[in-house]
Each structure stands twice: as C-alpha cells, then as structure tokens.
Coordinates of N, CA and C and ligand atoms in Angstrom, one line a residue:
M1 N 0.8 -1.2 0.0 CA 0.0 0.0 0.0 C 0.9 1.3 0.0
S2 N 0.5 2.2 -0.8 CA 1.3 3.4 -0.9 C 1.1 4.3 0.4
F3 N 2.1 5.1 0.7 CA 2.1 6.0 1.8 C 0.9 6.9 1.8
S4 N 0.6 7.5 0.6 CA -0.6 8.4 0.5 C -1.9 7.7 0.7
K5 N -2.0 6.4 0.2 CA -3.2 5.6 0.4 C -3.4 5.3 1.9
L6 N -2.2 5.0 2.6 CA -2.3 4.8 4.0 C -2.8 6.0 4.8
L7 N -2.3 7.2 4.4 CA -2.7 8.4 5.0 C -4.2 8.6 4.8
D8 N -4.7 8.4 3.6 CA -6.1 8.5 3.3 C -7.0 7.6 4.2
L9 N -6.5 6.4 4.4 CA -7.3 5.5 5.2 C -7.3 6.0 6.7
L10 N -6.1 6.4 7.1 CA -5.9 6.8 8.5 C -6.8 8.0 8.8
T11 N -6.9 8.9 7.9 CA -7.6 10.2 8.2 C -9.0 10.2 7.7
G12 N -9.5 9.1 7.2 CA -10.9 9.1 6.8 C -11.2 9.7 5.5
R13 N -10.2 9.8 4.6 CA -10.4 10.3 3.3 C -9.9 9.2 2.3
D14 N -10.9 8.6 1.7 CA -10.5 7.4 0.9 C -10.8 7.7 -0.6
G15 N -9.7 7.9 -1.4 CA -9.8 8.1 -2.8 C -10.6 9.4 -3.1
G16 N -10.5 10.4 -2.2 CA -11.1 11.7 -2.4 C -12.6 11.7 -2.0
T17 N -13.1 10.6 -1.5 CA -14.5 10.5 -1.1 C -14.5 10.7 0.5
A18 N -15.1 11.8 0.9 CA -15.1 12.0 2.4 C -16.0 11.0 3.0
V19 N -15.5 10.4 4.1 CA -16.3 9.6 4.9 C -16.6 10.3 6.2
D20 N -17.6 9.8 7.0 CA -17.9 10.5 8.2 C -16.8 10.2 9.2
W21 N -16.0 11.2 9.4 CA -14.8 11.0 10.3 C -15.3 10.7 11.7
D22 N -16.3 11.5 12.2 CA -16.7 11.3 13.5 C -17.2 9.9 13.8
A23 N -17.8 9.3 12.8 CA -18.4 7.9 13.0 C -17.4 6.9 13.5
K24 N -16.1 7.2 13.1 CA -15.1 6.2 13.5 C -14.9 6.1 15.0
Y25 N -15.1 7.2 15.7 CA -14.9 7.2 17.1 C -16.1 7.5 18.0
G26 N -17.2 7.7 17.3 CA -18.4 8.1 18.0 C -18.3 9.5 18.6
T27 N -17.5 10.4 18.0 CA -17.4 11.8 18.5 C -18.3 12.7 17.7
D28 N -18.4 13.9 18.2 CA -19.1 15.0 17.4 C -18.2 16.1 17.4
T29 N -17.3 16.2 16.3 CA -16.4 17.3 16.2 C -16.9 18.2 15.1
R30 N -17.9 17.8 14.4 CA -18.3 18.5 13.1 C -19.0 19.8 13.3
S31 N -20.0 19.8 14.3 CA -20.8 21.0 14.4 C -20.1 22.2 14.9
T32 N -20.4 23.4 14.3 CA -19.8 24.7 14.6 C -20.4 25.2 15.9
V33 N -19.6 25.9 16.7 CA -20.1 26.4 18.0 C -19.6 27.9 18.1
E34 N -20.6 28.8 18.3 CA -20.3 30.2 18.5 C -19.8 30.4 19.9
L35 N -18.9 31.3 20.1 CA -18.3 31.5 21.5 C -19.2 32.1 22.5
H36 N -20.1 33.0 22.0 CA -21.0 33.7 23.0 C -21.9 32.6 23.6
G37 N -22.0 32.6 24.9 CA -22.8 31.6 25.6 C -21.9 30.5 26.2
L38 N -20.7 30.5 25.8 CA -19.7 29.5 26.4 C -19.1 30.1 27.6
T39 N -18.6 29.3 28.4 CA -17.9 29.7 29.7 C -16.4 29.9 29.4
I40 N -16.0 31.2 29.3 CA -14.6 31.5 29.0 C -14.1 32.5 30.0
D41 N -13.2 32.1 30.9 CA -12.8 32.9 32.0 C -11.4 33.5 31.6
H42 N -11.3 34.2 30.5 CA -10.1 34.8 30.1 C -10.4 36.1 29.3
D43 N -9.5 37.1 29.6 CA -9.7 38.4 28.9 C -9.6 38.3 27.4
S44 N -8.9 37.2 27.0 CA -8.7 37.1 25.5 C -9.9 36.6 24.8
R45 N -11.0 36.4 25.5 CA -12.2 35.9 24.8 C -12.7 36.8 23.7
R46 N -12.5 38.1 23.8 CA -13.0 39.0 22.8 C -12.2 38.9 21.5
F47 N -11.0 38.3 21.5 CA -10.2 38.1 20.3 C -10.4 36.7 19.7
G48 N -11.2 35.9 20.3 CA -11.3 34.5 19.9 C -12.3 34.3 18.7
E49 N -12.0 33.3 17.9 CA -12.9 32.9 16.8 C -13.8 31.7 17.2
R50 N -14.9 31.6 16.6 CA -15.8 30.5 16.9 C -15.2 29.1 16.6
Y51 N -15.7 28.1 17.2 CA -15.3 26.7 16.9 C -15.8 26.2 15.6
Q52 N -14.9 25.7 14.8 CA -15.2 25.2 13.5 C -14.0 24.1 13.3
A53 N -14.4 23.0 12.8 CA -13.4 21.9 12.7 C -12.6 22.0 11.4
S54 N -11.4 21.7 11.4 CA -10.6 21.5 10.2 C -10.9 20.2 9.5
D55 N -10.8 20.1 8.2 CA -10.8 18.9 7.5 C -9.6 18.1 7.9
P56 N -9.7 16.8 8.2 CA -8.5 16.0 8.6 C -7.4 16.0 7.5
S57 N -7.8 16.1 6.3 CA -6.8 16.1 5.2 C -5.8 17.3 5.3
V58 N -6.2 18.4 6.0 CA -5.3 19.5 6.0 C -4.0 19.1 6.7
L59 N -4.1 18.3 7.8 CA -2.9 17.9 8.5 C -2.1 16.9 7.7
S60 N -2.8 15.9 7.2 CA -2.1 14.8 6.5 C -1.4 15.3 5.3
D61 N -2.1 16.2 4.6 CA -1.5 16.8 3.4 C -0.3 17.7 3.7
A62 N -0.4 18.5 4.8 CA 0.7 19.4 5.2 C 1.9 18.5 5.7
V63 N 1.7 17.5 6.4 CA 2.8 16.6 6.8 C 3.5 16.0 5.6
A64 N 2.7 15.6 4.6 CA 3.3 15.0 3.4 C 4.1 16.1 2.6
F65 N 3.5 17.3 2.6 CA 4.1 18.5 1.9 C 5.5 18.8 2.5
I66 N 5.5 18.8 3.9 CA 6.8 19.1 4.6 C 7.7 18.0 4.4
G67 N 7.2 16.8 4.4 CA 8.0 15.6 4.3 C 8.6 15.2 5.7
L68 N 7.8 15.5 6.7 CA 8.4 15.2 8.1 C 7.9 13.8 8.6
D69 N 8.6 13.3 9.5 CA 8.3 12.0 10.1 C 7.7 12.4 11.4
P70 N 6.3 12.2 11.6 CA 5.6 12.7 12.8 C 6.1 12.1 14.1
R71 N 6.7 10.9 14.0 CA 7.2 10.2 15.2 C 8.2 11.0 16.0
F72 N 8.8 12.0 15.3 CA 9.9 12.7 16.0 C 9.4 14.1 16.5
Y73 N 8.1 14.4 16.3 CA 7.6 15.7 16.6 C 6.4 15.7 17.6
R74 N 6.4 16.7 18.4 CA 5.2 17.0 19.2 C 4.2 17.8 18.3
F75 N 2.9 17.6 18.5 CA 1.9 18.4 17.8 C 1.2 19.3 18.8
V76 N 1.1 20.5 18.4 CA 0.5 21.5 19.3 C -0.6 22.2 18.5
D77 N -1.9 22.1 19.0 CA -3.0 22.8 18.4 C -3.5 23.9 19.3
L78 N -3.2 25.2 19.0 CA -3.6 26.3 19.8 C -5.0 26.7 19.4
G79 N -6.0 26.5 20.3 CA -7.4 26.6 20.0 C -7.9 25.3 19.4
C80 N -7.8 24.3 20.2 CA -8.0 22.9 19.7 C -9.5 22.6 19.6
G81 N -10.4 23.4 20.2 CA -11.8 23.1 20.1 C -12.2 21.8 20.6
K82 N -12.9 21.0 19.8 CA -13.3 19.6 20.3 C -12.3 18.6 20.1
G83 N -11.1 18.9 19.6 CA -10.0 18.0 19.6 C -9.8 17.2 18.4
R84 N -10.5 17.5 17.3 CA -10.4 16.7 16.1 C -9.0 16.5 15.6
M85 N -8.3 17.7 15.5 CA -6.9 17.6 14.9 C -5.9 16.9 15.8
L86 N -6.2 16.9 17.1 CA -5.3 16.1 18.0 C -5.4 14.6 17.7
I87 N -6.7 14.2 17.4 CA -6.9 12.8 17.1 C -6.3 12.4 15.8
V88 N -6.4 13.3 14.8 CA -5.8 13.1 13.5 C -4.3 13.0 13.7
A89 N -3.7 13.9 14.5 CA -2.3 13.9 14.7 C -1.8 12.6 15.3
A90 N -2.6 12.1 16.3 CA -2.2 10.9 16.9 C -2.3 9.7 15.9
E91 N -3.3 9.8 15.1 CA -3.5 8.7 14.0 C -2.2 8.7 13.1
L92 N -1.7 9.9 12.9 CA -0.6 10.0 12.0 C 0.7 9.6 12.6
G93 N 0.7 9.5 14.0 CA 1.8 8.9 14.7 C 2.7 10.0 15.4
F94 N 2.2 11.2 15.6 CA 3.0 12.2 16.3 C 3.3 11.7 17.7
K95 N 4.5 12.0 18.1 CA 5.1 11.5 19.4 C 4.2 11.9 20.6
S96 N 3.7 13.1 20.6 CA 2.7 13.5 21.6 C 1.9 14.7 21.0
C97 N 0.7 14.9 21.5 CA -0.2 15.9 21.0 C -0.8 16.7 22.1
I98 N -0.7 18.0 22.0 CA -1.2 18.9 23.0 C -2.2 19.9 22.4
G99 N -3.4 20.0 23.0 CA -4.3 21.0 22.5 C -4.6 21.9 23.6
V100 N -4.7 23.2 23.3 CA -5.0 24.3 24.3 C -6.4 24.9 23.8
E101 N -7.3 24.9 24.8 CA -8.6 25.5 24.5 C -9.1 26.3 25.7
F102 N -9.6 27.5 25.4 CA -10.0 28.3 26.6 C -11.5 28.2 27.0
A103 N -12.3 27.7 26.1 CA -13.8 27.5 26.4 C -14.0 26.2 27.2
D104 N -14.6 26.4 28.4 CA -14.8 25.2 29.3 C -15.5 24.1 28.6
E105 N -16.6 24.4 27.9 CA -17.4 23.3 27.3 C -16.6 22.6 26.2
L106 N -15.9 23.4 25.4 CA -15.1 22.8 24.3 C -14.0 21.9 24.8
A107 N -13.3 22.4 25.9 CA -12.2 21.7 26.4 C -12.7 20.4 27.0
Q108 N -13.9 20.4 27.6 CA -14.5 19.2 28.2 C -14.8 18.2 27.1
T109 N -15.4 18.7 26.0 CA -15.8 17.9 24.9 C -14.5 17.3 24.3
A110 N -13.5 18.1 24.2 CA -12.2 17.5 23.6 C -11.7 16.4 24.5
K111 N -11.8 16.5 25.8 CA -11.3 15.4 26.7 C -12.2 14.2 26.5
T112 N -13.5 14.4 26.3 CA -14.4 13.2 26.1 C -14.0 12.6 24.8
N113 N -13.9 13.4 23.8 CA -13.6 12.8 22.4 C -12.2 12.1 22.4
V114 N -11.2 12.7 23.0 CA -9.9 12.0 23.1 C -10.0 10.7 23.8
A115 N -10.8 10.7 24.9 CA -10.9 9.4 25.7 C -11.6 8.4 24.8
A116 N -12.6 8.8 24.0 CA -13.4 7.9 23.2 C -12.4 7.3 22.1
A117 N -11.5 8.2 21.6 CA -10.6 7.8 20.5 C -9.6 6.8 21.0
G118 N -9.2 6.9 22.3 CA -8.4 5.9 23.0 C -6.9 6.2 22.7
F119 N -6.5 7.4 22.4 CA -5.0 7.6 22.2 C -4.5 8.2 23.5
D120 N -3.4 7.6 24.1 CA -2.9 8.1 25.3 C -1.7 9.1 25.1
S121 N -1.5 9.4 23.8 CA -0.4 10.4 23.5 C -1.0 11.8 23.5
I122 N -2.3 12.0 23.8 CA -3.0 13.3 23.6 C -3.2 13.9 25.0
S123 N -2.9 15.2 25.2 CA -3.4 15.9 26.4 C -4.0 17.2 26.0
I124 N -5.0 17.6 26.9 CA -5.7 18.9 26.7 C -5.3 19.8 27.8
V125 N -5.0 21.0 27.4 CA -4.7 22.1 28.4 C -5.9 23.0 28.3
H126 N -6.6 23.2 29.4 CA -7.7 24.1 29.5 C -7.2 25.5 29.9
G127 N -7.0 26.3 28.9 CA -6.4 27.6 29.2 C -6.2 28.5 28.0
D128 N -5.5 29.6 28.2 CA -5.4 30.6 27.1 C -4.1 30.3 26.2
A129 N -4.4 30.2 24.9 CA -3.3 29.9 24.0 C -2.1 30.9 24.1
G130 N -2.4 32.1 24.4 CA -1.4 33.2 24.5 C -0.4 32.9 25.6
A131 N -0.8 32.0 26.6 CA 0.1 31.8 27.7 C 0.8 30.4 27.5
Y132 N 0.6 29.8 26.4 CA 1.3 28.5 26.2 C 2.8 28.6 26.0
A133 N 3.6 27.9 26.9 CA 5.0 28.0 26.8 C 5.5 26.8 25.9
F134 N 6.1 27.1 24.8 CA 6.7 26.1 23.9 C 7.9 25.5 24.5
Q135 N 8.2 24.3 24.2 CA 9.5 23.6 24.7 C 10.5 23.5 23.6
D136 N 11.8 23.6 23.9 CA 12.9 23.5 23.0 C 13.0 22.1 22.5
Q137 N 12.0 21.5 21.9 CA 12.0 20.2 21.3 C 11.3 20.3 20.0
P138 N 11.6 19.4 19.0 CA 10.9 19.5 17.7 C 9.3 19.4 17.8
F139 N 8.7 20.4 17.2 CA 7.2 20.3 17.3 C 6.6 20.9 16.0
V140 N 5.3 20.7 15.8 CA 4.5 21.3 14.8 C 3.4 22.1 15.5
L141 N 3.3 23.3 15.2 CA 2.3 24.2 15.7 C 1.2 24.3 14.7
Y142 N 0.0 23.9 15.1 CA -1.2 24.0 14.2 C -2.2 25.1 14.6
L143 N -2.6 25.9 13.7 CA -3.5 26.9 13.9 C -4.6 27.0 12.8
F144 N -5.8 27.0 13.2 CA -6.9 27.2 12.2 C -7.6 28.4 12.7
N145 N -7.2 29.6 12.1 CA -7.8 30.9 12.5 C -8.4 30.9 13.8
P146 N -7.6 30.7 14.9 CA -8.2 30.6 16.2 C -8.5 32.0 16.9
F147 N -7.7 33.0 16.6 CA -7.8 34.3 17.3 C -7.1 35.4 16.5
G148 N -7.4 36.6 17.0 CA -6.9 37.8 16.3 C -5.4 38.1 16.7
K149 N -4.9 39.2 16.1 CA -3.5 39.5 16.2 C -3.0 39.8 17.6
Q150 N -3.9 40.2 18.5 CA -3.4 40.5 19.9 C -2.9 39.2 20.5
I151 N -3.6 38.1 20.3 CA -3.2 36.8 20.9 C -2.1 36.2 20.1
M152 N -2.2 36.3 18.7 CA -1.2 35.8 17.9 C 0.2 36.4 18.1
A153 N 0.2 37.7 18.5 CA 1.5 38.4 18.8 C 2.1 37.7 20.1
R154 N 1.2 37.3 21.0 CA 1.8 36.6 22.2 C 2.3 35.3 21.9
V155 N 1.7 34.6 20.9 CA 2.2 33.3 20.5 C 3.6 33.5 19.8
R156 N 3.7 34.5 19.0 CA 4.9 34.9 18.3 C 6.0 35.1 19.4
D157 N 5.7 35.9 20.4 CA 6.7 36.2 21.5 C 7.1 35.0 22.2
N158 N 6.2 34.0 22.4 CA 6.5 32.8 23.1 C 7.4 31.9 22.2
L159 N 7.1 31.9 20.9 CA 8.0 31.2 19.9 C 9.4 31.8 19.9
A160 N 9.5 33.2 20.0 CA 10.7 33.9 19.9 C 11.6 33.6 21.1
R161 N 11.1 33.1 22.2 CA 11.9 32.7 23.3 C 12.7 31.5 23.2
L162 N 12.3 30.7 22.1 CA 13.0 29.4 21.9 C 14.4 29.6 21.5
R163 N 15.3 28.8 21.9 CA 16.7 29.0 21.6 C 17.1 28.2 20.3
R164 N 16.7 26.9 20.3 CA 17.2 26.1 19.2 C 16.2 25.1 18.6
A165 N 14.9 25.3 19.0 CA 13.9 24.2 18.6 C 13.7 24.2 17.1
E166 N 13.6 23.0 16.5 CA 13.2 22.9 15.2 C 11.7 22.7 15.2
Y167 N 11.0 23.6 14.4 CA 9.5 23.5 14.4 C 9.0 24.0 13.1
Y168 N 7.7 23.7 12.9 CA 6.9 24.1 11.8 C 5.6 24.7 12.2
V169 N 5.2 25.7 11.5 CA 3.9 26.3 11.7 C 2.9 26.0 10.6
I170 N 1.8 25.3 10.8 CA 0.8 25.1 9.8 C -0.4 26.0 10.2
Y171 N -0.7 26.9 9.4 CA -1.7 27.9 9.7 C -2.8 27.9 8.6
K172 N -4.0 27.4 9.0 CA -5.1 27.4 8.0 C -5.9 28.7 8.2
N173 N -6.4 29.2 7.0 CA -7.1 30.5 7.0 C -6.2 31.5 7.8
P174 N -5.0 31.8 7.3 CA -4.1 32.6 8.1 C -4.3 34.1 8.0
R175 N -5.3 34.5 8.8 CA -5.6 36.0 8.7 C -4.6 36.9 9.3
E176 N -3.8 36.3 10.2 CA -2.7 37.1 10.8 C -1.3 36.5 10.3
R177 N -1.2 36.1 9.1 CA 0.0 35.5 8.6 C 1.2 36.4 8.6
R178 N 0.9 37.7 8.5 CA 2.0 38.7 8.5 C 3.0 38.5 9.7
I179 N 2.3 38.1 10.8 CA 3.1 37.9 12.1 C 4.2 36.9 11.8
F180 N 3.9 35.8 11.1 CA 4.9 34.7 10.8 C 5.8 35.1 9.7
D181 N 5.2 35.8 8.7 CA 6.1 36.2 7.6 C 7.2 37.1 8.1
E182 N 6.9 37.9 9.1 CA 7.9 38.9 9.6 C 8.8 38.3 10.7
M183 N 8.6 37.1 11.1 CA 9.5 36.5 12.1 C 10.9 36.2 11.5
P184 N 12.0 36.8 11.9 CA 13.3 36.5 11.3 C 13.7 35.0 11.5
T185 N 13.2 34.3 12.5 CA 13.6 33.0 12.7 C 12.8 31.9 11.9
L186 N 11.8 32.4 11.1 CA 11.0 31.5 10.3 C 11.2 31.8 8.8
H187 N 11.0 30.8 8.0 CA 10.9 31.0 6.5 C 9.7 30.3 6.0
Y188 N 9.1 30.9 5.0 CA 7.8 30.4 4.4 C 8.1 29.3 3.5
L189 N 7.4 28.1 3.6 CA 7.6 27.0 2.7 C 6.5 26.9 1.6
G190 N 5.3 27.4 1.9 CA 4.3 27.4 0.9 C 3.1 26.7 1.4
T191 N 2.3 26.1 0.4 CA 1.0 25.5 0.8 C 1.0 24.1 0.1
P192 N 0.4 23.1 0.8 CA 0.1 21.8 0.2 C -0.8 22.0 -1.0
P193 N -0.5 21.3 -2.1 CA -1.3 21.6 -3.4 C -2.8 21.6 -3.2
A194 N -3.3 20.8 -2.4 CA -4.8 20.7 -2.2 C -5.4 21.8 -1.3
H195 N -4.5 22.6 -0.8 CA -5.0 23.6 0.2 C -4.4 25.0 -0.1
K196 N -4.4 25.4 -1.3 CA -3.9 26.7 -1.7 C -5.0 27.8 -1.5
G197 N -4.5 29.0 -1.6 CA -5.5 30.1 -1.5 C -5.5 30.7 -0.1
A198 N -6.2 31.9 0.0 CA -6.2 32.6 1.3 C -6.8 31.8 2.4
W199 N -7.8 30.9 2.1 CA -8.4 30.1 3.1 C -7.7 28.8 3.4
G200 N -6.6 28.6 2.6 CA -5.9 27.3 2.6 C -5.0 27.2 3.8
A201 N -4.1 26.2 3.7 CA -3.2 25.9 4.8 C -1.8 26.4 4.4
H202 N -1.1 27.2 5.2 CA 0.2 27.7 4.8 C 1.2 27.3 5.9
V203 N 2.4 27.1 5.4 CA 3.4 26.4 6.2 C 4.7 27.2 6.3
W204 N 5.2 27.4 7.5 CA 6.5 28.0 7.8 C 7.4 27.0 8.5
A205 N 8.7 27.2 8.4 CA 9.6 26.4 9.1 C 10.6 27.2 9.9
S206 N 11.0 26.8 11.0 CA 12.1 27.5 11.7 C 13.4 27.4 10.9
R207 N 14.3 28.3 11.1 CA 15.5 28.4 10.3 C 16.3 27.1 10.4
G208 N 16.2 26.4 11.5 CA 16.9 25.2 11.6 C 16.2 24.0 11.0
G209 N 14.9 24.2 10.6 CA 14.0 23.1 10.2 C 14.1 22.9 8.8
Ligands
SAM1 C1 -11.6 27.7 14.2 S1 -11.6 26.8 15.7 C2 -10.3 25.6 15.4 C3 -10.5 24.2 16.0 C4 -9.4 23.2 15.8 N1 -8.1 23.7 15.9 C5 -9.6 22.6 14.4 O1 -8.8 23.0 13.5 O2 -10.4 21.7 14.2 C6 -10.8 28.0 16.8 C7 -10.8 27.5 18.3 O3 -9.9 28.4 19.0 C8 -10.4 28.6 20.3 N2 -9.8 29.8 20.9 C9 -10.0 31.1 20.5 N3 -9.2 31.9 21.2 C10 -8.5 31.1 22.1 C11 -7.5 31.4 23.1 N4 -7.0 32.7 23.3 N5 -7.0 30.4 23.8 C12 -7.4 29.1 23.6 N6 -8.4 28.8 22.7 C13 -8.9 29.8 21.9 C14 -11.9 28.7 20.1 O4 -12.7 28.5 21.3 C15 -12.1 27.6 19.0 O5 -12.4 26.4 19.6

C-alpha cells in the first residue's frame, strides 16, 4: 500500500471521497459552535474565533508536503476546540499531541472525544493559548484561524523565546499570517497543493528546520 493511500485511510479520506470522520470514534467534532454563551474565563475571549473543525486532510497533506516524520515531533494545536486535529495527529503517529482550548465546554468535549478515541499520546490544556510556553524540542504548531493578532502576537513572542527548537507552523485560513512572515527565525515553505489560497493551509519552518 502506498504511503498516500495509508494516509487517506488513517484520516478518513479514501480516494477523495469524504467519509464520516466522527463515526469512526463516536465523536461529534463536526458541528460549529459560536463562542457567545460559552464559559470562557479569560480576557482574551474577545479576540477568539468560533469553533469550526478542520478537515482531517489539512494535516495529513501538510505533513506530506513538509516531508516530516511525525514520530519525532510533538503536535500543538492552539485553539483545539473539540480535539479533532489532535486525534488526527495521533493517528498520523505524532510523538505527543497537546491541545489548548479556553472555552470550558469545548475543552471538556475535547477530553471526552480524546478518551473515546483511545489515544494516550494526547493531552488537553484548558487555558489561554497566549500563555502556552513552547518547549525546545521539535514540534509542529497547528492553527486554524483561532484568534486575532493580539493573541497571535503573544504566540509569536513565546516562539521567539525558543533558543534552538526545530519547528513548523501550519496555519489554516491565516488571517494574521504577517506575524509569521515577519519573524526572522522563520521562513515560508508554501502550501500543500490541495490547500492553496487565502483560506488554505500555509506552512513556515524554523530556520533550523
Ligand atoms: C476555528 S476553531 C479551530 C478548532 C481546531 N483547531 C480545528 O482545527 O479543528 C478555533 C478555536 O480556538 C479557540 N480559541 C480562540 N481563542 C483562544 C484562546 N485565546 N485560547 C485558547 N483557545 C482559543 C476557540 O474556542 C475555538 O475552539
């Protein structure tokens, strides 16, 4: 079996025909949730975007585009919502997967979904993405338009504290992409062919990466 076929099977995309990804684990990651009405005990709530799930193929295609071996990387999803991409990352074989989510209800749903999926490599941090401290170890940062530039600037500052980490940024619908374009420690790699355009997935690598 080819590597791309294996990726298709693992991520619920078989020969271009979308299958019901949630049905595999009995999760509900598909439905969109507006933030008003959710319990969010952080000042950053006004900069947050609503919950909407990424298509699983975004990550598998970006991993193939970069050509990285997930077994040697941690996966970090800032604004992980219901945890879909954490499960996709675990399926792909990332060494460990961490999701940060500030809405109580979504963080709880993510924990339930991750437990249902049965991967022990995943952990959920219930908190503000702007406060997440990256570690100096290889990682992939995943962002799907989670928040505005005020919080993204904090993420940038936290990345800039790293001394030697090799990392990649995968940013879908990158409304604040300028922040990463202007980071001297990053260079832009481009987009996976199936995810081009302003709403697509864009990839940066650390200079060592
Ligand atoms: C567009 S959804 C992306 C969900 C998930 N990453 C995916 O791709 O399937 C954005 C998520 O970011 C969360 N969020 C927004 N601002 C946040 C913040 N400052 N800290 C943590 N989570 C945040 C929202 O609650 C929402 O669940």
